[in-house]
Amino acid sequence: MDVAEKIRAEFGERVDLAFRSPKRLYLLVGKGDLPAVARFLFAELGARFCTASAVDTRAGIEILYHFFFDQLSLMVSLRTLLPKPSPQIESIAPFLKGAEWVEREIADLFGVEFLGHPDPRRLILPDDWPEGEYPYLRSSD
Amino acid sequence: MKTIIPIGPYHPLLEEPEFFKLVVEGETVVDMDIRIGWNHRGIEKLAETKTFDQLVFLVERICGICSTSHPIADVLAQEDLAGVEVPERAQYIRSIVAELERLHSHLLWLGLAGHFIGYNTVFMWVWKYREPLLDLFELITGNRNDYAMLRPGGVRRDIYKKDLPAIRKVMDELEPANEMLTKAILDDPVLNARLKGVGVLSKEDAIRYCVVGPTARASGVDIDVRRDEPYAAYDKVEWKVIVQEDGDVLAKAVVRLLENFESIKIIRQCVDRLEELPEGNIWNPIPEMPPGEGIGHEEAPRGECFHYIRSDGGNYPVRVKVRAPTFSNLPSFKASCLGETVSDVALITAGIDPCYCCTERMAAVYDGSNRRLYDWQDLVRLSQEKTEKIRKELGR
Amino acid sequence: MGLKSWSLRKSPWIFHLSTGSCNNCDIELLDCLTPKFDVERFGIVLVGSIRHADALIVTGAVTRQAAPKLKYLWEQMPKPGLVVALGTCGCSSGIFRDSYNIIGPVDKIIPVDVYVPGCPPKPEAIISGIVKGLAKL
Amino acid sequence: MEFSLKPLLYFLVFPGFAFTAIVGLLSSWVDRKVSAKVQWRVGPPWYQNFADIIKLLHKEIIVPQGSGFTGFLFAPLLGLAGATLVSTIIWVINLNPDSGFVGDLIVVLYLLAFPSLGVIIGGSASRNPLGGLGASREMKLILAYELPFIIAVFTAVLKVGSILLGDIIGYQQVSGIMLRHPSCIIAFLVALICAQAKLTLVPFDIPEAEQELIAGPFTEYSGAPLAIFKLTRAMMLFILPVFLITLFWGGMNFHGWQILASCLKYLAILVFIILVKNTNPRLRIDQAMKFMWGPMTILAIGGMILAVVGL
């Protein structure tokens, strides 16, 4: 059973699968389901967490969590949309240590609040940075 | 009694600035905090003002040591996005440059590691062996660092047949030197005492922290992007992934030394193949960048280098995300550092071969205390104001 | 030529500071110490403490976080001292000129005696730059 | 008048300060040159260390805020005074074995610790965490090497049966060098390694481990005080081998061809020290202490036992 089928069997309709190429699988996930899917990929299927990238779009802040299956040569990206203002999502760092810095960085630059993050301090910005300023957001006019 | 020792941000151990705060009891590290961010140059934001072709030059300057890895990951992402095939000759050339860079980076690391444990002779000897590699780079690319060889869809410059003997010659000289170094390190009792069992990163921790590259392979995690998702010519040549089980600094050194042999092997095969292929045909043009996103990842000397590019169909990327290997590896430093002595901290940092230039590409600005959104002009304006302010504060 | 300027020229100790460089200039500077170039022949030694330094070598365009540190370190340097801006970034900010986090080239923060352009400058250029700067002392 | 001038001349010019400083700086140059050769480099010219010292003397002296002013500036002088005095004593006795005084060996041992003491005081006074850590490491290192060093030295005393340096030299002139006894060979080796630690050279350069502690106790020093520290260091590089030669290798002799032999002896020990320095990585402070209190002390005691049974 390959990865796509396993994910479909576990989550059913809650996850929207799309292959862009045989090596790139995109999953559209609701933000409530994201931690569960991430945990499934990491703990059950043994994927390696590469990084997460965020983009500020008109609709909201889009976050992609990229997981890579080293043995299968398959990149799985979980896509989720966080509506503005005050984007929030549950952190995956509690069970995925490697995501800690990645989430801190996104929190710094995009103002996304990661609920339940074990160490939600600044990472990349200077200490004298004021609260509520996020450089990578675009002006929305 | 607990003492706090700051390491950095400017410290001779590190060619680059960063800041470790070590909490020590006597000589033992009981807690630590890592603060990065001294090297922000805002590259991800800057990338949005560059065309796709210019982008390659920008990412080349993320880091001087990985100055082929970032462009390769970047062009892979662009090719993934545009769906362009790369000519065969260009793929071999990419492999040659990438492996030469791996050799020079691993040797550089070995020298610095020798320097960190106060073994300056090793530093000098290894860097002497590294020097022919830089001369070779100058011969085939025109510069000792920052080679500008990569281009979306191929490579910018051909490696001519007349230069191939020079590559072979350097490889023939490097192999015995590397053998000598490997033996010297494995046999030296003092080095063994100093490196063995120091800064162990267990396999579980390695997986938990999602570390990459030699750091992961030294802890028994069998990953290598070159094999797992072959790019360039890595699926066309014979080589193997080096994995060690111990996870200590010695294992990391051994992984790098053995990888040097594999790199020499790869380069020799690529050179042989270049001899057979006709010169020319090194680039397929990318006619148009379609809207969408592309992911490129590549095995840099320090581990997986990850680039994500999103395009809206225009000339400029909408978002470029760079995840350098050190960004993944550095947090694991804490896991391998606690309980060790201060003298070993330097060595353990060296063990993951940190590269802060890569880690801290991005930066940000702020103004006032209420939440505000900025566009590019705002950012530039704010920056200039801030510059003025700082200049005034500094009295110049 | 007095004893003072003779000794300064024969024994310049350098302190290296990266203010947001990409590493290239830094490793080329280190390269100067290694067997092929061996600047110890001219008495040039890399020192770890700014208090021992005669020449402050700055690599990289100055980032916002680095600027106060650069100024501070320059004040800590015992005079007479030489400041060398190494690499295109240090001389003119180079490719990072438009970045909002770059305050500007080194000479916006502290007075610079020698500019060594190049991306990265070759070790020969670095040595030549330092030697030219020493003639000023 | 002459009575009071002569010791002063001894102390300041020959064989005290000026002589020791010049030879010491040349020895440092040998150190740097040989290191460079080992590392496939060319290395500095012979006047390099003189240029360094002269330059430092001309530089600005910065006293860091909050440091103990007196301690900070007097610590280097303490080390320098100790080094000069011990050099004078050893040389005067070497030139004229009858000019010793009771317990001169004890005084020499005591004075040999002065440069390290200066480093500790200076490092602690500089109020820099790295300097403080460097000073504490220096202290640990002294604790580590003094025990085997003293045992090794007293092996020679036991052999001769006198605590006078002059007697030790005289004994060797009469009945051959100490090094023909197995016990003294052991003691000599132990003392040589302890000398390496006393000079804080690799593998025992732990107090000023550049990679961890910048320059350790010297971090905050600039200008003239730093020059004095460097000078003291250079002088010790001369004094310690001479002391070892005095104890175990027949002393320095200046009659005819003996001059050449004396120089060669010194150079041999110097080059040995430099080679050890260049072919070893730095130890950790705990490893160094274990090494000194374990194998070294046992070896030194073994040598002493051999001396007691008459070997």
Short mmCIF file of C-alpha atoms in Angstrom, two decimals, chain D residues 21 28 131-132 154 179 187 201 208 225 235-236 274 288 290:
data_model
loop_
_atom_site.label_atom_id
_atom_site.label_comp_id
_atom_site.label_asym_id
_atom_site.label_seq_id
_atom_site.Cartn_x
_atom_site.Cartn_y
_atom_site.Cartn_z
CA ALA D 21 65.02 38.43 27.23
CA SER D 28 60.45 32.03 20.61
CA GLY D 131 39.91 35.71 31.63
CA GLY D 132 38.56 34.35 34.89
CA PHE D 154 64.04 15.89 44.21
CA LEU D 179 71.33 11.21 32.88
CA ALA D 187 62.88 12.05 36.37
CA LEU D 201 52.33 24.90 25.29
CA GLU D 208 44.58 30.25 26.84
CA PRO D 225 51.34 44.80 29.90
CA MET D 235 62.03 34.10 28.93
CA MET D 236 60.48 31.04 30.50
CA ILE D 274 58.39 22.47 19.89
CA ALA D 288 45.56 16.92 31.79
CA LYS D 290 44.42 12.91 35.31
#
